[in-house]
Coordinates of C-alpha atoms and ligand atoms in Angstrom, one line a residue:
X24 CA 85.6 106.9 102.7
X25 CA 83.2 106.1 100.2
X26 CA 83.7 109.0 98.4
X27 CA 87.8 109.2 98.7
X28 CA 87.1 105.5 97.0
X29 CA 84.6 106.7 93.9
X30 CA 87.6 109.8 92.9
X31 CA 90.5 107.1 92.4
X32 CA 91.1 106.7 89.0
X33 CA 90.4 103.6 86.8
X34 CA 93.1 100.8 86.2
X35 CA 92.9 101.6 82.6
X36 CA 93.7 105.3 82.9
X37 CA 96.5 104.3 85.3
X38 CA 97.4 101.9 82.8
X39 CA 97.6 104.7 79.9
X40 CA 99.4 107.1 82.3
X41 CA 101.6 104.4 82.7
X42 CA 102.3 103.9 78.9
X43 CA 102.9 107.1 78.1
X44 CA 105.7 107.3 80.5
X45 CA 107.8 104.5 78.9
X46 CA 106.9 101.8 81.4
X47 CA 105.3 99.2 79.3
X48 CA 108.6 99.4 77.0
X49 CA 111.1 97.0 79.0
X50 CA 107.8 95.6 81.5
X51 CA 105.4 93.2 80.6
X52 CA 102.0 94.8 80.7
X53 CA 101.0 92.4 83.2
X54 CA 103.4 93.6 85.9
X55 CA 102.4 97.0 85.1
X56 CA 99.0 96.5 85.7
X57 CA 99.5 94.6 89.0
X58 CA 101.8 96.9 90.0
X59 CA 98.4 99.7 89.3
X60 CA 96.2 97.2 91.0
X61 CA 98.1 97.2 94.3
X62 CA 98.8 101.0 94.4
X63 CA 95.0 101.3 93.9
X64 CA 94.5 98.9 96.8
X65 CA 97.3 100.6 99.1
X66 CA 94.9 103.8 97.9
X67 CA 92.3 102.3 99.4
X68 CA 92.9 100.8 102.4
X69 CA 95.1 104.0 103.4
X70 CA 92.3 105.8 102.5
X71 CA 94.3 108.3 100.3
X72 CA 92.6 109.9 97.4
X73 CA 96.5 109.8 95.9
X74 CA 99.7 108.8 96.9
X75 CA 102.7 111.0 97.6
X76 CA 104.3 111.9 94.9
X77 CA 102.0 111.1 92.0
X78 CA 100.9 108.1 90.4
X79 CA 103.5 106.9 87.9
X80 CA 105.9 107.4 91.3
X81 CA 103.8 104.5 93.1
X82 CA 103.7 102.4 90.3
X83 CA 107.5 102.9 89.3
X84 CA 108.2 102.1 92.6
X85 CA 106.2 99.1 93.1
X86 CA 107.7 98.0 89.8
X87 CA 111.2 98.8 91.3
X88 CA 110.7 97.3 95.2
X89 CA 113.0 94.4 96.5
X90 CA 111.5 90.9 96.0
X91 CA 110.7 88.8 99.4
X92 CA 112.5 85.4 99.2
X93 CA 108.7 84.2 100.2
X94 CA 106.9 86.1 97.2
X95 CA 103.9 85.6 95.0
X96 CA 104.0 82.5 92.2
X97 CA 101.4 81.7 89.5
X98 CA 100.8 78.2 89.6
X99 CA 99.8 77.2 86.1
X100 CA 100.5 73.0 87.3
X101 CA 96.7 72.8 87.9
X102 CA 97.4 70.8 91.1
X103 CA 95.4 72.8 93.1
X104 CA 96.5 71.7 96.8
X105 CA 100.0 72.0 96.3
X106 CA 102.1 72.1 99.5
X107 CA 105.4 73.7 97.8
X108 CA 103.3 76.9 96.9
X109 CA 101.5 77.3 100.2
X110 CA 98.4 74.7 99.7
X111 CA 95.3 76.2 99.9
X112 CA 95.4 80.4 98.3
X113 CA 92.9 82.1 100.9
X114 CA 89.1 83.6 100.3
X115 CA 89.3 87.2 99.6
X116 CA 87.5 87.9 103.4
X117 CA 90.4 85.3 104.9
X118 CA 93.0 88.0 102.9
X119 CA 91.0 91.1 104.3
X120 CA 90.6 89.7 107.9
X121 CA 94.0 89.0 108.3
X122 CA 95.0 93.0 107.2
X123 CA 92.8 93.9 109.4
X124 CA 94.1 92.3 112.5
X125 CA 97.9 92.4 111.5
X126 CA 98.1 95.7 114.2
X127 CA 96.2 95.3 117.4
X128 CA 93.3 93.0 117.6
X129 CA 90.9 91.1 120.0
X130 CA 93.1 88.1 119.4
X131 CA 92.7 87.4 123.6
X132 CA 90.7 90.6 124.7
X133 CA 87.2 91.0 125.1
X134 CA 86.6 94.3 124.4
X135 CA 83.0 94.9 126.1
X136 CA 84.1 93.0 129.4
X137 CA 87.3 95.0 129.5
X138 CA 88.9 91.6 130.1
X139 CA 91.3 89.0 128.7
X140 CA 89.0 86.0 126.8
X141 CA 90.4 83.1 124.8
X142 CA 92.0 82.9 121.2
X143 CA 89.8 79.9 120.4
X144 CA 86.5 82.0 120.9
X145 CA 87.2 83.5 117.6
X146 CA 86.6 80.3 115.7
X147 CA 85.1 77.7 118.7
X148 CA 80.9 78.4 117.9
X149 CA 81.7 78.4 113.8
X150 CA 83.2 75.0 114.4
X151 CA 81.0 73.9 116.5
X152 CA 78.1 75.0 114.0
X153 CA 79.8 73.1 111.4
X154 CA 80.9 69.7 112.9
X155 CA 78.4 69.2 115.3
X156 CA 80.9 68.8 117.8
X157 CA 80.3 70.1 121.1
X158 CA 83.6 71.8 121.6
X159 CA 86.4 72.5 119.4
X160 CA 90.0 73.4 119.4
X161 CA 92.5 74.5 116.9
X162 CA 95.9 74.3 116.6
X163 CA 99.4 74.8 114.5
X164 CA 98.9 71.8 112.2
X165 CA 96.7 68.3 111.6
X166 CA 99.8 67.0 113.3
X167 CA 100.6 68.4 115.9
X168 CA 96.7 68.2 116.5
X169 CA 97.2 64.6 116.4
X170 CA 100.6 64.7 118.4
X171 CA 98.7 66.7 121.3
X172 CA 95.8 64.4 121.2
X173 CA 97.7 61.2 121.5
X174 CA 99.9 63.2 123.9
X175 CA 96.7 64.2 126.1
X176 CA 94.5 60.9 126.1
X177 CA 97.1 58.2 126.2
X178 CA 100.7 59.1 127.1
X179 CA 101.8 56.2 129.2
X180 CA 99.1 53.6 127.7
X181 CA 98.9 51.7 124.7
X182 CA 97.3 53.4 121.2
X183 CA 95.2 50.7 119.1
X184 CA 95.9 51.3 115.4
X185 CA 95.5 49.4 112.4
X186 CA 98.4 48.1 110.5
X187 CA 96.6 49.2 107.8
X188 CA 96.7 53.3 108.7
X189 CA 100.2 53.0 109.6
X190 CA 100.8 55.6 106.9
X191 CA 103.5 58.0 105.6
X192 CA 101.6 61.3 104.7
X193 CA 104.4 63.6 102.8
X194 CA 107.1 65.4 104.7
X195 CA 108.2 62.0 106.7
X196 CA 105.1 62.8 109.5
X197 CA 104.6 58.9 110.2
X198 CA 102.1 57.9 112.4
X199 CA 104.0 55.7 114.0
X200 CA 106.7 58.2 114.7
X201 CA 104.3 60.8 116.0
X202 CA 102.8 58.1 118.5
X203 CA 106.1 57.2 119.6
X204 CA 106.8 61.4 120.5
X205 CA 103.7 61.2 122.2
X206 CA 104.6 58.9 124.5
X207 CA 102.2 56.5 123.3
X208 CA 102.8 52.9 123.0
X209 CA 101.7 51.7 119.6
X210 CA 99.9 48.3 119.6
X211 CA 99.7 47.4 115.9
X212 CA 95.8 45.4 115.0
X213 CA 94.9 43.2 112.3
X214 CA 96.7 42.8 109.2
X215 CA 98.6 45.2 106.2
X216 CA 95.1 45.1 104.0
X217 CA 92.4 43.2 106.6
X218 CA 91.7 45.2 109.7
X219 CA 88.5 43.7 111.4
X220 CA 86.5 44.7 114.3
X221 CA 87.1 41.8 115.9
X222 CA 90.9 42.3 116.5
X223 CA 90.4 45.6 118.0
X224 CA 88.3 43.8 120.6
X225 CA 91.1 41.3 121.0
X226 CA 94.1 43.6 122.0
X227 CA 92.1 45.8 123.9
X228 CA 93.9 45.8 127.5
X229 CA 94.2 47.3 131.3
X230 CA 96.9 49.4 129.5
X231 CA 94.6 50.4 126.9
X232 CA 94.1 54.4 126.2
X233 CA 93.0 55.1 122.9
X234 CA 91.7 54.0 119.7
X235 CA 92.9 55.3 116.5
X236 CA 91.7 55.4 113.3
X237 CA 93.6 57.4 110.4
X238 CA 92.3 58.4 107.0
X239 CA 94.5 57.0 104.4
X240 CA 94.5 60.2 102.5
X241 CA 97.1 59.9 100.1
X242 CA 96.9 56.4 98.6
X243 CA 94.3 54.1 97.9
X244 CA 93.8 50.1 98.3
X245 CA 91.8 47.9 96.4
X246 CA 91.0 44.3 96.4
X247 CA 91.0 42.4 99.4
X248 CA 91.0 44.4 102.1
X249 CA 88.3 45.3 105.0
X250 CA 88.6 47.9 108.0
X251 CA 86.4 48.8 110.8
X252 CA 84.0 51.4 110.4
X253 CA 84.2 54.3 112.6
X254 CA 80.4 53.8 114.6
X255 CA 81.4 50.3 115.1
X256 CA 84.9 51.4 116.6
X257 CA 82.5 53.9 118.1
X258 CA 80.5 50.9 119.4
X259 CA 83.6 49.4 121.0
X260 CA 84.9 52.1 122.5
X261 CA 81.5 53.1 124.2
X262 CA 81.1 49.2 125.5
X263 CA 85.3 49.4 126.6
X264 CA 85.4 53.0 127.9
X265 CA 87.6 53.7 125.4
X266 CA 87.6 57.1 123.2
X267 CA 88.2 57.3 119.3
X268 CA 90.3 59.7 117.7
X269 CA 89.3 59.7 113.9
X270 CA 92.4 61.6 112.2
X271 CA 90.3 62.6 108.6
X272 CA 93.8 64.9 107.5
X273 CA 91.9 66.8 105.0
X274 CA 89.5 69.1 106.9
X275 CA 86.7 68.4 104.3
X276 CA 83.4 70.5 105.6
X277 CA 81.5 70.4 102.9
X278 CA 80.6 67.0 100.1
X279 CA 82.2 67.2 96.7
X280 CA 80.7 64.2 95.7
X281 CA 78.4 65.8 93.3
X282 CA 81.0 66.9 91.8
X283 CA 82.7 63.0 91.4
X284 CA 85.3 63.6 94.1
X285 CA 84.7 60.6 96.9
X286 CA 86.5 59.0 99.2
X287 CA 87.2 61.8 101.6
X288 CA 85.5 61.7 104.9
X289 CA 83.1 65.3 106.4
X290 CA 84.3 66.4 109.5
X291 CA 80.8 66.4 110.1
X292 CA 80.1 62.5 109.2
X293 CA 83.0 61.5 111.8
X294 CA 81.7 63.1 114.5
X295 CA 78.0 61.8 113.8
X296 CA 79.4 58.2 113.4
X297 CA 80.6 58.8 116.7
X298 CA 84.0 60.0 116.8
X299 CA 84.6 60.5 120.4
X300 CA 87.3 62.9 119.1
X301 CA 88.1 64.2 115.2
X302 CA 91.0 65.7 114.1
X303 CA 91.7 67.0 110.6
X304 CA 93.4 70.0 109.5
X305 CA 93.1 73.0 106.1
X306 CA 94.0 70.8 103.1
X307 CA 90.4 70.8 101.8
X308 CA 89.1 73.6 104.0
X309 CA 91.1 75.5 101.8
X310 CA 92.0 78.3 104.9
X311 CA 95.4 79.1 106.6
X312 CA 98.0 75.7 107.6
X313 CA 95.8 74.6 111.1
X314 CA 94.6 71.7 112.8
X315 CA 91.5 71.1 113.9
X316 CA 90.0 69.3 117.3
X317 CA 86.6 68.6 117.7
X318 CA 84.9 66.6 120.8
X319 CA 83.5 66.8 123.6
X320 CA 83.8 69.5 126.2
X321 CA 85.6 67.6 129.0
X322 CA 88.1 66.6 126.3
X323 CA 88.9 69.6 124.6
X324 CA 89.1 71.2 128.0
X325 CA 92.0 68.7 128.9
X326 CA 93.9 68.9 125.6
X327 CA 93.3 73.0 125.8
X328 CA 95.5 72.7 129.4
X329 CA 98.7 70.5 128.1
X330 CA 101.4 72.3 128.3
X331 CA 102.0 71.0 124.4
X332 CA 98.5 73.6 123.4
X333 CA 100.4 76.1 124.4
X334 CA 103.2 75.2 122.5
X335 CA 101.4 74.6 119.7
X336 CA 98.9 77.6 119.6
X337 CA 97.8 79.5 116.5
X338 CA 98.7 83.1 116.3
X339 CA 96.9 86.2 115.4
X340 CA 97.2 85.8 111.6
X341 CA 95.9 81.8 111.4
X342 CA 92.8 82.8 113.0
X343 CA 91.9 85.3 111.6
X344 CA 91.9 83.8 108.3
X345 CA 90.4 80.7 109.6
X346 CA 87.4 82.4 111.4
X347 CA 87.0 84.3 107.8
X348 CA 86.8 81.3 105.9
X349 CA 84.5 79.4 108.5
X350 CA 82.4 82.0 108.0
X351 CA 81.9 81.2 104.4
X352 CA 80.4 77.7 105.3
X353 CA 77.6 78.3 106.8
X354 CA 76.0 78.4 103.1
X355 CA 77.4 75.4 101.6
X356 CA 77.1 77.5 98.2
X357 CA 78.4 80.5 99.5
X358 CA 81.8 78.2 100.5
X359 CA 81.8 76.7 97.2
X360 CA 81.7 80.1 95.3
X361 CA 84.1 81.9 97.3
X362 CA 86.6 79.3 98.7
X363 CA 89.5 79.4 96.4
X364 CA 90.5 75.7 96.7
X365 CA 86.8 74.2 96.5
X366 CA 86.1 76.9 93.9
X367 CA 89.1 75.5 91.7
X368 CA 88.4 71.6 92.6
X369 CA 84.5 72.3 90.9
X370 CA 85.3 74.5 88.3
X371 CA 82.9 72.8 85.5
X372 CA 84.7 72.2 82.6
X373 CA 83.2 75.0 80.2
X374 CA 84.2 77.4 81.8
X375 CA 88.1 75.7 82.1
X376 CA 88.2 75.5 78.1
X377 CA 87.4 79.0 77.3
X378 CA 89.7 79.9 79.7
X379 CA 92.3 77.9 78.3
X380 CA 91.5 79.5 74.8
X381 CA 91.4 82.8 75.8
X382 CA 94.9 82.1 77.0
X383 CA 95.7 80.0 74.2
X384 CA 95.1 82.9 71.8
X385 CA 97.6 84.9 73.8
X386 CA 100.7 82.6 72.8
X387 CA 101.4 82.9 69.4
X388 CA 101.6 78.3 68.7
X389 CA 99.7 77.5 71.3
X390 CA 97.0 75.1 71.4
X391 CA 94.8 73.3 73.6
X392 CA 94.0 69.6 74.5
X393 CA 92.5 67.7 77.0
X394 CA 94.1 66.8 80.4
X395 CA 93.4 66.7 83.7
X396 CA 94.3 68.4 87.1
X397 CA 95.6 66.7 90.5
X398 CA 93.8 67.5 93.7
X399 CA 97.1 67.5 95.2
X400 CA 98.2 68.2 99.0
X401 CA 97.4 64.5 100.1
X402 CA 93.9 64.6 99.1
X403 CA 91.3 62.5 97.1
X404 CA 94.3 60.9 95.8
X405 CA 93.2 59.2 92.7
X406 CA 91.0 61.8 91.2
X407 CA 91.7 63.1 87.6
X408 CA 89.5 66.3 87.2
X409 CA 88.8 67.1 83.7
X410 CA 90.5 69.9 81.8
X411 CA 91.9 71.8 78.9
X412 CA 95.8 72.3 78.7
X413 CA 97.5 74.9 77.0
X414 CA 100.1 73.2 75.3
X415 CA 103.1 75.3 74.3
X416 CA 105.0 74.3 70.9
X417 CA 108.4 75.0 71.8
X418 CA 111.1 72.3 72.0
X419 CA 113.2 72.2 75.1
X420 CA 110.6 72.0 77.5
X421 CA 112.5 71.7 80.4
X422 CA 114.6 74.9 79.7
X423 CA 111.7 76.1 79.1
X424 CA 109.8 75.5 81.9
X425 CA 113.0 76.9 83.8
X426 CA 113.0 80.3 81.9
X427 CA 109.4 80.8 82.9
X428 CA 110.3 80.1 86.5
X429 CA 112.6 82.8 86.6
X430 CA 110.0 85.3 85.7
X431 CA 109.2 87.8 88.1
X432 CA 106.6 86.4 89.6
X433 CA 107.9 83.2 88.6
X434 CA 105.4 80.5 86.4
X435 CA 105.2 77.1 87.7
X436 CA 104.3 74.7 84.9
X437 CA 104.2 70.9 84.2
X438 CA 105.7 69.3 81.1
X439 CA 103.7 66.2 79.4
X440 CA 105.0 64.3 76.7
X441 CA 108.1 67.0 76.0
X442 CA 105.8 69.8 75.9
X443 CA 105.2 72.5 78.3
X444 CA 101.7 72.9 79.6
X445 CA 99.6 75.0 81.3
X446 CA 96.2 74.2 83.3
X447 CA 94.0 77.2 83.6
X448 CA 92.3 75.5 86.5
X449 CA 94.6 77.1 88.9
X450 CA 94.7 80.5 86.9
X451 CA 92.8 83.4 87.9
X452 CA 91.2 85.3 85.0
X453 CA 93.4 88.0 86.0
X454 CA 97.0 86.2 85.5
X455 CA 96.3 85.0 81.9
X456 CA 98.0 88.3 80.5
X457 CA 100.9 87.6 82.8
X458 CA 101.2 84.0 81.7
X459 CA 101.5 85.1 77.9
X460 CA 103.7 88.1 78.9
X461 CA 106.2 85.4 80.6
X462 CA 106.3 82.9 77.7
X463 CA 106.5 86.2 75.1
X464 CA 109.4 87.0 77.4
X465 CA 110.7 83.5 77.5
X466 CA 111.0 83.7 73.7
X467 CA 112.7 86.9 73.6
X468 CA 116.1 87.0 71.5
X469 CA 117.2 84.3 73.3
X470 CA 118.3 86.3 76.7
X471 CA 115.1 84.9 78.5
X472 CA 113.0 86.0 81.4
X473 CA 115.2 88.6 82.4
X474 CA 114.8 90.6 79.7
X475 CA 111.1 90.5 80.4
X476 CA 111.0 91.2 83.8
X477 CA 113.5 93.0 86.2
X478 CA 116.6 93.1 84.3
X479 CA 115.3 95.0 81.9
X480 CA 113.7 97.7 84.5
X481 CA 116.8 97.6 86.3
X482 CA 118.3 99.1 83.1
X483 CA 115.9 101.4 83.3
Ligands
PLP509 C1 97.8 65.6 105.9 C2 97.4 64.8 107.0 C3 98.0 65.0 108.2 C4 99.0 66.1 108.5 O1 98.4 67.4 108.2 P1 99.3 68.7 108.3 O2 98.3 69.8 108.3 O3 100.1 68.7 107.1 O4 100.1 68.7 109.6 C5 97.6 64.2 109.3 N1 96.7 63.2 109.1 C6 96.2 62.9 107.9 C7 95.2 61.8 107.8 C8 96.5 63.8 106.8 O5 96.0 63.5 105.6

């Protein structure tokens, strides 16, 4: 294989080859060298010193292949969680691992026993590592990890939560409308912005199942306010015979708060605190959409048998991505090198201004000034990282903001103060060229992105 791999050409002869046919007249040379780069990976995976038919075929066809309705964007809005363009992009081993296993696979097979083994064995000792749990289970989403929790530990009894964590966290999941699915009855404690230990004690009953504390992930309080901590819910629970789900939402495994981003709790901390249960789910893990259980053994053995696990099981292509990006954290560095999201949230600023520059000096007007990004997704809600925008000069911001969403792939920006502007925080070094392709193409005798991307090639 190795050496099938050395023979195939470079992108830049591709590129040339590509030229000299004609193809970079009506196409943006940033689609044309995509295009290259995925018939070079096709290459390679397929193990093919050259595809059928020639180069220039592959790459006109690529160029000329039906769009999915779910497709590639570039997300230029700098928010780097954000939920309408799939939250978190995945590690480059989460991509391979799940190409790997999309034919057969060892999703439920273990292949030295010759027998059938669970889907959670894939990702149960990584977690396990990593929390400090003793057992772990995963799951569709953070809610329906909550949903089978509350469904598991206290259907038919009455759920303690403060009024406090009573939250609304996007997409209308409530958390008092997921306890009331569960079969739980909610028993609201303490007060709107004072929740003290004291009045979980108090309306603890006989009827009494569960306590439950929520992360208030997407807003902040300040002032007076007060809450329980989650060792001395812990506390109570212990005395009471009562367990403690901690619902963190984010999935955070590793601190950020070297890099100024606080407030969001470690999976890790939760359990240590004494947690008798924690779910979270991938917002800051920055893996495939899951949800995430870790506890104890007898626990996770119970919630693995409800008929709602089954229900709500991962498949094939979640784990594999999620055992892949696990994998990453056993070297707290290695996750915060390779893991897109975490990569993106502690970009250091340097580094975000010559990219902005370099993409700058691509856009004939452009220039650059000083912004910041959104951590986005629900997630460390009032931080402001530090950037450099590229502002674009062109009136009409919102049409143009629309034209650049019609490229192919489309360019999602954000406008401030009139102006269109771009945050190289979520850019990869390698979509700066399409990003100035799609505004040259924008700006092209008034006809738009069409003109710059398929139309034109469709005329071909
Ligand atoms: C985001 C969040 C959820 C829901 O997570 P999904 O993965 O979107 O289902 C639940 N609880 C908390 C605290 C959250 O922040």
């Amino acid at each position: 294989m190795s050496d099938r791999r050395r023979r195939l050409p470079a992108v830049s002869r591709l590129l040339e080859q590509a030229e000299r046919a004609g193809l970079l007249e009506h196409t943006p040379r940033g689609l044309v060298t995509q295009a290259v780069r995925t018939v070079l990976a096709e290459a390679r995976d397929t193990k093919t010193a050259e595809p059928e038919g020639g180069w220039l075929a592959a790459i006109r066809a690529r160029l000329d292949r039906p769009r999915h309705s779910l497709r590639p964007v570039i997300n230029a809005t700098g928010v780097v969680l954000h939920t309408n363009l799939g939250r978190a992009p995945l590690a480059e081993p989460a991509q391979r691992a799940v190409a790997e296993t999309l034919r057969y696979s060892t999703l439920e097979y273990d292949p030295v026993a010759g027998e059938r083994d669970s889907r959670q064995q894939h990702v149960r000792q990584h977690l396990r590592a990593l929390t400090g749990a003793a057992d772990a289970l995963v799951v569709n989403n953070a809610a329906s990890a909550l949903l089978l929790l509350l469904n598991e530990l206290a259907e038919a009894g009455d759920t303690l939560v403060s009024r406090g964590e009573l939250v609304e966290i996007g997409g209308a999941f409530r958390i008092p409308d997921i306890l009331a699915k569960s079969g739980s009855t909610l028993i609201e404690v303490g007060t709107t912005n004072r929740t003290r230990l004291k009045d979980y004690a108090l309306a603890v009953s006989p009827r009494t199942r569960l306590i439950l504390k929520v992360h208030r992930s997407n807003f902040v309080v300040h002032g007076f306010v007060s809450e329980a901590s989650v060792d001395e819910l812990a506390t109570l629970g212990r005395e009471r015979g009562i367990p403690v789900v901690h619902d963190v939402g984010s999935g955070l495994l590793v601190s950020l708060e070297r890099y100024g981003l606080r407030g969001e709790p470690l999976v890790r901390d939760s359990v240590a605190a004494g947690a008798t249960v924690v779910c979270s789910g991938d917002k800051l893990l920055g893996g495939p959409q899951a949800g995430i259980i870790v506890g104890p053994e007898p626990i996770v053995a119970r919630a693995s048998r409800n008929p709602l696990a089954r229900a709500l099981r991962p498949d094939k292509v979640t784990l594999a991505a999620l055992e892949a990006t696990l994998a990453l954290y056993h070297d707290p560095e290695t996750a915060l090198r390779h893991i897109p999201t975490l990569a993106m949230l502690t970009t250091n600023s340097d580094t975000l201004r010559a990219r902005a520059e370099r993409l700058a000096a691509l856009i004939e007007g452009a220039t650059t000034a000083s912004g910041s990004s959104a951590v986005g997704g629900g997630a460390f809600p009032d931080a402001a990282l530090a950037t450099t925008l590229v502002v674009l000069p062109d009136p009409g911001a919102e049409a143009l903001s629309q034209r650049l969403r019609a490229f192919d792939p489309p360019v999602i920006t954000r406008i401030e103060r009139d102006r269109v502007v771009l945050d190289p925080r979520t850019l990869a070094d390698e979509e700066l060229e399409l990003v100035a392709d799609a505004v040259r193409g924008t700006r092209g005798a008034g006809q738009g992105a069409r003109d710059a991307g398929r139309g034109a090639r469709d005329a071909e």
